[in-house]
Short mmCIF file of C-alpha atoms and ligand atoms in Angstrom, two decimals:
data_model
loop_
_atom_site.label_atom_id
_atom_site.label_comp_id
_atom_site.label_asym_id
_atom_site.label_seq_id
_atom_site.Cartn_x
_atom_site.Cartn_y
_atom_site.Cartn_z
CA MET A 1 0.00 0.00 0.00
CA GLN A 2 1.26 3.44 -0.80
CA LEU A 3 0.76 5.78 2.09
CA ARG A 4 1.85 8.73 0.00
CA ASP A 5 0.77 9.73 -3.46
CA PRO A 6 2.96 8.77 -6.41
CA SER A 7 4.83 12.09 -6.34
CA GLY A 8 5.84 11.35 -2.76
CA GLN A 9 3.88 14.29 -1.45
CA LEU A 10 1.49 14.17 1.42
CA ARG A 11 -1.73 15.98 0.81
CA ALA A 12 -1.60 19.34 2.52
CA SER A 13 -4.44 21.45 3.82
CA ALA A 14 -4.67 24.60 5.87
CA ALA A 15 -4.67 22.39 8.94
CA GLY A 16 -1.53 20.57 7.82
CA PRO A 17 -1.06 17.23 6.10
CA SER A 18 -4.10 15.01 6.31
CA ALA A 19 -5.30 11.55 5.38
CA THR A 20 -8.73 10.00 5.09
CA LEU A 21 -9.66 6.41 5.81
CA TYR A 22 -12.89 4.58 5.14
CA VAL A 23 -13.23 1.10 6.58
CA CYS A 24 -16.33 -0.89 5.68
CA GLY A 25 -18.28 -1.77 8.77
CA ILE A 26 -20.19 -4.80 9.94
CA THR A 27 -23.63 -6.16 9.32
CA PRO A 28 -24.62 -6.54 12.97
CA TYR A 29 -26.30 -9.90 13.32
CA ASP A 30 -23.66 -11.99 15.10
CA SER A 31 -20.64 -11.57 17.36
CA THR A 32 -17.32 -10.22 16.15
CA HIS A 33 -15.03 -13.04 15.04
CA LEU A 34 -11.28 -13.01 14.62
CA GLY A 35 -11.53 -12.38 10.90
CA HIS A 36 -13.30 -9.10 11.62
CA ALA A 37 -10.89 -8.30 14.42
CA ALA A 38 -7.86 -8.83 12.18
CA THR A 39 -9.29 -6.43 9.59
CA TYR A 40 -10.13 -3.67 12.07
CA VAL A 41 -6.84 -4.06 13.95
CA ALA A 42 -4.93 -3.76 10.63
CA PHE A 43 -6.58 -0.47 9.73
CA ASP A 44 -6.19 0.71 13.30
CA VAL A 45 -2.43 0.23 12.88
CA LEU A 46 -2.63 2.23 9.65
CA ARG A 47 -4.41 5.05 11.45
CA ARG A 48 -1.85 5.00 14.29
CA THR A 49 0.98 5.01 11.73
CA TRP A 50 -0.49 8.05 10.00
CA MET A 51 -0.96 9.86 13.30
CA ASP A 52 2.63 9.08 14.26
CA ALA A 53 3.70 10.58 10.92
CA GLY A 54 1.96 13.81 11.89
CA LEU A 55 -1.07 13.45 9.66
CA SER A 56 -4.45 14.73 10.67
CA VAL A 57 -6.60 11.64 10.11
CA GLN A 58 -10.30 11.46 9.37
CA HIS A 59 -11.67 7.93 9.70
CA ALA A 60 -15.22 6.96 8.76
CA SER A 61 -17.11 3.71 8.88
CA ASN A 62 -20.64 2.40 8.58
CA VAL A 63 -22.95 -0.15 10.12
CA THR A 64 -25.13 -2.04 7.65
CA ASP A 65 -28.03 -2.31 10.07
CA VAL A 66 -30.56 -3.09 7.35
CA ASP A 67 -29.55 -6.00 5.17
CA ASP A 68 -30.88 -9.39 4.14
CA PRO A 69 -28.68 -11.54 6.45
CA LEU A 70 -29.68 -9.42 9.45
CA LEU A 71 -33.38 -9.60 8.58
CA GLU A 72 -33.15 -13.34 8.00
CA ARG A 73 -31.41 -13.92 11.35
CA ALA A 74 -33.96 -11.76 13.15
CA ALA A 75 -36.86 -13.65 11.53
CA ALA A 76 -35.27 -17.04 12.29
CA THR A 77 -34.72 -16.21 15.96
CA GLY A 78 -37.96 -14.30 16.56
CA VAL A 79 -36.14 -11.09 17.49
CA ASP A 80 -37.06 -7.66 16.18
CA TRP A 81 -34.41 -6.77 13.59
CA ARG A 82 -33.87 -3.37 15.20
CA ASP A 83 -33.14 -4.97 18.58
CA LEU A 84 -30.77 -7.50 17.03
CA ALA A 85 -28.90 -4.77 15.15
CA ALA A 86 -28.65 -2.48 18.18
CA ASP A 87 -27.51 -5.31 20.44
CA GLN A 88 -24.83 -6.57 18.05
CA THR A 89 -23.64 -3.07 17.16
CA ALA A 90 -23.10 -2.35 20.86
CA LYS A 91 -21.27 -5.66 21.35
CA PHE A 92 -19.05 -4.94 18.37
CA ALA A 93 -18.16 -1.55 19.86
CA ASP A 94 -17.30 -3.27 23.15
CA ASP A 95 -15.06 -5.78 21.37
CA MET A 96 -13.28 -3.03 19.44
CA ALA A 97 -12.80 -0.96 22.59
CA ALA A 98 -11.36 -3.99 24.39
CA LEU A 99 -8.94 -4.49 21.49
CA ARG A 100 -8.04 -0.78 21.70
CA VAL A 101 -9.15 -0.11 18.14
CA LEU A 102 -9.59 3.66 17.87
CA PRO A 103 -13.24 4.46 17.09
CA PRO A 104 -13.99 6.13 13.74
CA HIS A 105 -14.56 9.88 13.80
CA THR A 106 -17.72 9.33 11.78
CA TYR A 107 -19.67 6.18 12.39
CA LEU A 108 -23.06 5.98 10.72
CA THR A 109 -25.74 3.36 10.41
CA VAL A 110 -27.96 2.88 7.40
CA THR A 111 -31.07 3.50 9.46
CA GLU A 112 -29.86 6.98 10.43
CA THR A 113 -28.81 7.91 6.89
CA VAL A 114 -31.73 6.67 4.78
CA PRO A 115 -32.75 10.19 3.60
CA GLN A 116 -29.18 10.96 2.50
CA VAL A 117 -28.78 7.62 0.71
CA ALA A 118 -32.12 8.25 -1.03
CA GLU A 119 -30.89 11.70 -2.14
CA THR A 120 -27.77 10.03 -3.53
CA VAL A 121 -29.86 7.55 -5.48
CA VAL A 122 -32.00 10.37 -6.86
CA ALA A 123 -28.85 12.25 -7.90
CA LEU A 124 -27.55 9.20 -9.77
CA LEU A 125 -30.92 8.83 -11.48
CA ARG A 126 -30.92 12.49 -12.44
CA ASP A 127 -27.41 12.18 -13.88
CA GLY A 128 -28.37 9.21 -16.02
CA ALA A 129 -26.15 6.88 -13.98
CA ALA A 130 -29.09 4.86 -12.67
CA TYR A 131 -32.45 3.60 -13.85
CA GLN A 132 -35.71 2.44 -12.35
CA LEU A 133 -37.51 -0.83 -13.07
CA ASP A 134 -41.28 -1.11 -13.28
CA ASP A 135 -41.63 -2.21 -9.65
CA GLY A 136 -39.73 0.86 -8.42
CA ASP A 137 -36.35 -0.77 -7.73
CA VAL A 138 -33.44 1.40 -8.79
CA TYR A 139 -30.19 0.05 -10.25
CA ALA A 140 -26.90 1.70 -11.10
CA ASP A 141 -26.09 1.74 -14.80
CA LEU A 142 -22.46 0.66 -14.76
CA SER A 143 -22.00 1.75 -18.37
CA ALA A 144 -22.10 5.34 -17.02
CA ASP A 145 -18.72 4.73 -15.37
CA PRO A 146 -15.93 3.93 -17.83
CA ALA A 147 -13.55 3.27 -14.92
CA PHE A 148 -15.71 0.45 -13.53
CA GLY A 149 -13.68 -2.73 -13.05
CA GLY A 150 -10.45 -1.05 -12.03
CA VAL A 151 -10.60 -2.02 -8.36
CA ALA A 152 -10.72 -5.79 -8.64
CA ALA A 153 -9.49 -6.11 -12.25
CA LEU A 154 -11.38 -9.37 -12.77
CA ASP A 155 -12.58 -10.99 -15.97
CA ASP A 156 -16.28 -10.97 -16.76
CA ALA A 157 -16.87 -14.59 -15.77
CA THR A 158 -15.29 -14.14 -12.33
CA MET A 159 -17.16 -10.89 -11.71
CA HIS A 160 -20.40 -12.64 -12.63
CA THR A 161 -19.70 -15.55 -10.29
CA LEU A 162 -18.72 -13.38 -7.33
CA PHE A 163 -21.63 -11.00 -7.90
CA ALA A 164 -24.06 -13.93 -7.71
CA GLU A 165 -22.33 -15.39 -4.63
CA ARG A 166 -22.11 -12.15 -2.69
CA GLY A 167 -25.56 -10.66 -2.68
CA GLY A 168 -25.94 -9.61 -6.32
CA ASP A 169 -28.82 -10.50 -8.63
CA PRO A 170 -27.35 -11.05 -12.11
CA ASP A 171 -30.49 -12.75 -13.40
CA ARG A 172 -32.94 -10.05 -12.37
CA VAL A 173 -35.21 -9.45 -15.36
CA GLY A 174 -35.20 -5.93 -16.76
CA LYS A 175 -31.70 -4.89 -15.77
CA ARG A 176 -29.60 -3.31 -18.50
CA HIS A 177 -26.51 -5.24 -17.51
CA GLN A 178 -26.29 -8.33 -15.33
CA LEU A 179 -23.75 -6.74 -12.96
CA ASP A 180 -25.72 -3.53 -12.38
CA PRO A 181 -26.11 -3.31 -8.59
CA LEU A 182 -29.22 -2.42 -6.63
CA LEU A 183 -29.34 1.13 -5.31
CA TRP A 184 -32.85 1.24 -3.89
CA ARG A 185 -35.22 -1.60 -3.13
CA ALA A 186 -38.91 -0.78 -3.26
CA GLU A 187 -40.86 -2.10 -0.28
CA ARG A 188 -41.72 -5.79 -0.18
CA PRO A 189 -44.29 -7.22 2.24
CA GLY A 190 -42.74 -7.59 5.69
CA ASP A 191 -39.59 -5.68 4.81
CA PRO A 192 -38.42 -2.53 6.61
CA ALA A 193 -39.11 0.50 4.42
CA TRP A 194 -38.91 4.27 4.59
CA ASP A 195 -40.86 7.08 2.95
CA VAL A 196 -38.51 9.36 1.04
CA PRO A 197 -38.97 12.02 -1.64
CA VAL A 198 -39.09 11.00 -5.33
CA LEU A 199 -38.38 7.30 -4.77
CA PRO A 200 -40.99 4.71 -3.81
CA ARG A 201 -41.16 3.68 -0.17
CA GLY A 202 -38.25 1.27 0.35
CA ARG A 203 -34.71 0.80 1.61
CA PRO A 204 -31.15 1.41 0.39
CA GLY A 205 -28.86 -1.05 -1.33
CA TRP A 206 -25.55 -1.94 0.29
CA HIS A 207 -22.86 -0.41 -1.93
CA VAL A 208 -24.45 3.01 -2.28
CA GLU A 209 -24.69 3.26 1.49
CA CYS A 210 -20.88 3.09 1.83
CA ALA A 211 -20.39 5.44 -1.12
CA MET A 212 -22.68 8.03 0.42
CA ILE A 213 -21.19 7.78 3.92
CA ALA A 214 -17.61 7.94 2.58
CA THR A 215 -18.42 10.93 0.38
CA ALA A 216 -20.35 12.80 3.05
CA SER A 217 -17.81 12.07 5.80
CA LEU A 218 -14.48 12.38 4.03
CA GLY A 219 -15.01 14.74 1.11
CA SER A 220 -13.62 14.41 -2.37
CA VAL A 221 -10.67 12.12 -1.60
CA VAL A 222 -10.62 8.85 0.29
CA ASP A 223 -6.93 8.03 0.69
CA VAL A 224 -7.54 4.44 1.72
CA GLN A 225 -10.66 2.32 1.52
CA GLY A 226 -10.20 -0.76 3.62
CA GLY A 227 -11.97 -4.00 4.36
CA GLY A 228 -11.61 -7.74 4.21
CA ARG A 229 -10.47 -9.30 0.95
CA ASP A 230 -13.94 -10.73 0.35
CA LEU A 231 -15.18 -7.16 -0.10
CA VAL A 232 -13.04 -6.44 -3.18
CA PHE A 233 -15.79 -7.54 -5.50
CA PRO A 234 -18.51 -6.59 -5.80
CA HIS A 235 -18.65 -4.30 -2.76
CA HIS A 236 -15.57 -2.10 -3.17
CA GLU A 237 -15.78 -2.14 -6.94
CA MET A 238 -19.39 -0.93 -6.81
CA SER A 239 -19.05 1.54 -3.93
CA THR A 240 -15.94 3.07 -5.51
CA SER A 241 -17.80 3.42 -8.80
CA HIS A 242 -20.76 5.13 -7.09
CA ALA A 243 -18.42 7.42 -5.13
CA ARG A 244 -16.56 8.38 -8.31
CA LEU A 245 -19.81 9.43 -9.96
CA LEU A 246 -20.58 11.46 -6.85
CA GLY A 247 -17.25 13.27 -7.13
CA THR A 248 -15.17 11.34 -4.61
CA SER A 249 -12.12 9.37 -5.64
CA VAL A 250 -10.59 6.47 -3.74
CA ARG A 251 -6.82 6.53 -4.06
CA VAL A 252 -5.78 3.22 -2.50
CA GLN A 253 -7.76 0.05 -1.93
CA ALA A 254 -6.35 -2.04 0.89
CA HIS A 255 -7.68 -5.45 1.76
CA ALA A 256 -6.99 -7.63 4.75
CA GLY A 257 -6.46 -11.34 4.19
CA LEU A 258 -9.01 -13.86 5.33
CA VAL A 259 -8.61 -15.79 8.55
CA ALA A 260 -9.21 -19.54 8.52
CA TYR A 261 -9.95 -21.85 11.39
CA ALA A 262 -10.00 -25.64 11.40
CA GLY A 263 -8.99 -25.76 7.77
CA GLN A 264 -11.52 -23.38 6.26
CA LYS A 265 -12.14 -19.65 5.95
CA MET A 266 -13.78 -18.41 9.13
CA SER A 267 -17.35 -17.62 8.17
CA LYS A 268 -20.78 -17.45 9.64
CA SER A 269 -22.18 -19.83 7.08
CA LEU A 270 -19.63 -22.54 7.94
CA GLY A 271 -19.96 -21.97 11.67
CA ASN A 272 -16.20 -22.25 12.33
CA LEU A 273 -15.96 -18.97 14.16
CA VAL A 274 -13.65 -17.86 16.94
CA PHE A 275 -15.36 -14.97 18.69
CA VAL A 276 -13.46 -12.08 20.20
CA ASN A 277 -15.79 -11.90 23.19
CA THR A 278 -15.21 -15.60 23.90
CA LEU A 279 -11.44 -15.08 23.90
CA LEU A 280 -11.86 -12.09 26.22
CA ALA A 281 -14.25 -13.96 28.52
CA ASP A 282 -11.69 -16.74 28.75
CA GLY A 283 -9.31 -14.21 30.26
CA ASN A 284 -7.07 -13.60 27.27
CA ASP A 285 -5.30 -10.26 27.42
CA PRO A 286 -6.47 -8.05 24.52
CA SER A 287 -2.84 -7.09 23.86
CA ALA A 288 -2.02 -10.78 23.35
CA ILE A 289 -4.87 -11.04 20.83
CA ARG A 290 -3.45 -8.01 18.97
CA LEU A 291 0.00 -9.57 19.03
CA ALA A 292 -1.37 -12.83 17.62
CA ILE A 293 -3.02 -10.87 14.80
CA GLY A 294 0.03 -8.67 14.20
CA ALA A 295 2.27 -11.70 13.80
CA HIS A 296 0.75 -12.01 10.31
CA HIS A 297 1.03 -9.45 7.57
CA TYR A 298 -2.43 -7.96 7.15
CA ARG A 299 -2.66 -8.81 3.45
CA THR A 300 -1.92 -12.52 3.84
CA ASP A 301 -4.52 -15.19 4.47
CA TRP A 302 -3.74 -17.16 7.61
CA GLU A 303 -5.18 -19.78 9.91
CA TRP A 304 -5.91 -19.19 13.56
CA THR A 305 -4.64 -21.80 16.02
CA GLY A 306 -4.52 -21.89 19.79
CA ASP A 307 -0.73 -22.22 19.59
CA GLN A 308 -0.51 -18.73 18.13
CA LEU A 309 -2.39 -17.28 21.07
CA THR A 310 -0.07 -19.13 23.46
CA ALA A 311 2.95 -17.74 21.61
CA ALA A 312 1.45 -14.25 21.74
CA HIS A 313 1.01 -14.52 25.52
CA THR A 314 4.64 -15.62 25.86
CA ARG A 315 5.75 -12.68 23.73
CA LEU A 316 3.63 -10.23 25.70
CA THR A 317 5.03 -11.47 29.00
CA ARG A 318 8.58 -11.14 27.65
CA TRP A 319 7.87 -7.60 26.43
CA ARG A 320 6.34 -6.59 29.75
CA THR A 321 9.27 -7.98 31.69
CA ALA A 322 11.70 -6.15 29.41
CA ALA A 323 9.69 -2.92 29.61
CA ALA A 324 9.88 -3.05 33.41
CA ARG A 325 13.70 -2.93 33.39
CA ARG A 326 15.39 0.08 35.00
CA THR A 327 17.94 0.26 32.22
CA ALA A 328 17.85 -1.13 28.70
CA ALA A 329 19.18 -0.64 25.18
CA PRO A 330 18.23 2.73 23.64
CA ALA A 331 14.74 2.96 22.15
CA ALA A 332 15.51 5.27 19.22
CA PRO A 333 16.80 2.55 16.85
CA VAL A 334 13.77 0.40 17.71
CA LEU A 335 11.39 3.27 16.99
CA SER A 336 13.12 3.85 13.69
CA ALA A 337 12.90 0.16 12.75
CA VAL A 338 9.23 -0.06 13.72
CA ARG A 339 8.35 3.07 11.75
CA GLN A 340 10.24 1.77 8.73
CA ALA A 341 8.45 -1.58 8.91
CA LEU A 342 5.00 -0.02 9.23
CA ALA A 343 5.70 2.44 6.40
CA ASN A 344 6.41 -0.63 4.26
CA ASP A 345 2.77 -1.66 3.75
CA LEU A 346 2.17 -2.13 7.48
CA ASP A 347 4.72 -4.89 7.95
CA THR A 348 3.77 -5.71 11.54
CA PRO A 349 5.73 -9.02 11.75
CA THR A 350 8.97 -7.10 11.13
CA ALA A 351 7.91 -4.39 13.58
CA LEU A 352 7.25 -6.99 16.28
CA ALA A 353 10.60 -8.65 15.56
CA ALA A 354 12.38 -5.32 16.12
CA ILE A 355 10.85 -5.08 19.58
CA ASP A 356 11.71 -8.75 20.26
CA THR A 357 15.35 -7.89 19.57
CA TRP A 358 15.22 -4.97 22.01
CA THR A 359 13.78 -7.18 24.77
CA ARG A 360 16.79 -9.49 24.42
CA THR A 361 19.38 -6.71 24.43
CA GLU A 362 20.85 -5.18 27.56
CA GLY A 363 21.85 -1.53 27.87
CA GLU A 364 22.31 1.41 30.20
CA ASP A 365 19.58 3.75 28.90
CA GLU A 366 17.28 4.71 31.76
CA SER A 367 14.44 6.11 29.62
CA ALA A 368 14.34 3.33 27.03
CA ALA A 369 11.69 1.19 28.74
CA THR A 370 9.29 4.13 29.03
CA GLU A 371 9.87 5.04 25.40
CA ILE A 372 9.21 1.47 24.28
CA ARG A 373 5.97 1.36 26.26
CA THR A 374 4.89 4.59 24.55
CA LEU A 375 5.88 3.19 21.15
CA THR A 376 3.95 -0.07 21.49
CA ASP A 377 0.95 1.76 22.85
CA ALA A 378 0.86 4.52 20.21
CA LEU A 379 1.80 2.57 17.10
CA LEU A 380 0.65 -0.97 17.80
CA GLY A 381 -2.13 -0.54 20.35
CA ILE A 382 -0.27 -2.86 22.72
CA ALA A 383 -0.39 -2.00 26.44
CA LEU A 384 2.76 -3.07 28.30
ZN1 ZN B 1 -18.56 -0.78 2.58
#
């Protein structure tokens, strides 16, 4: 990931150099699992790295609190969908706080932004970038965006397959193109729906929600759009396309690898989930969980095992013992090595290794331990 633009210049504003980050949020219908945690911890390290570099950071995220999986779970369990969403959104916030993930500056749910999403859909319709079917549903016309396809760079067959697998409706009759994504869904019996101007009573589609929130929260440039790798297509491709038509460009797409458990990608549908709140309830130190995550480069896919958590606890104990020393090796070279590693596409394994080396080195510096504690706290979110 490039943290600077190709000319090597940071974007400057009257308030000094700045950076904007949009991280796609959760659909709140189940507890936070380690795959989610790894993604949010990765972008938290990015935000901390930017702050350390002196950038003024604006970070926005969303909560998809109206979506088919949420409504299906609510119906299956006999819970009101609003209660399920509110409950899981609060639990997610608790998990993130426990993991010391800095909260976004702007954090919006679909249900509190329906009028703005509807305005966005109307604007796309007005600009000829969207069209309405006979039943009132509105779709984006992807042919209005010549740059569509640049995020994922996939061939047509793969895009078609992933679109069908991940919430799209390629076979919907009446669409101009099979990949055109839903922007507004007219009310169906039993579905949540809102009255808005111009459009029929209904609810927003998924991708346009993120496009609107990113545009409204961060302005005309999103420096990094982040999320799990399974969001590359269609979600980031579509939301980036919508945002572009709304006048907001996304400079860098960054995607966290997927976390497997027991041989398969951790996913709700497979049921092989390791929940953050379970790990915390079992007494695991949140800093050990962050260390276990940080031992992997954020872009790689990896598999969670109990051994890794044990190793992270051992590492944390060693770091804490070292950081309690009265004298130690100087911190400045460690800080330099950690900054260099993080500037290199958030290379946390190398950053952690630099601190490992310090813990094993003796020295006479009386302020080093304090400086290392500050470094791990500020840059890595690790409390020693
Ligand atoms: Zn999103």
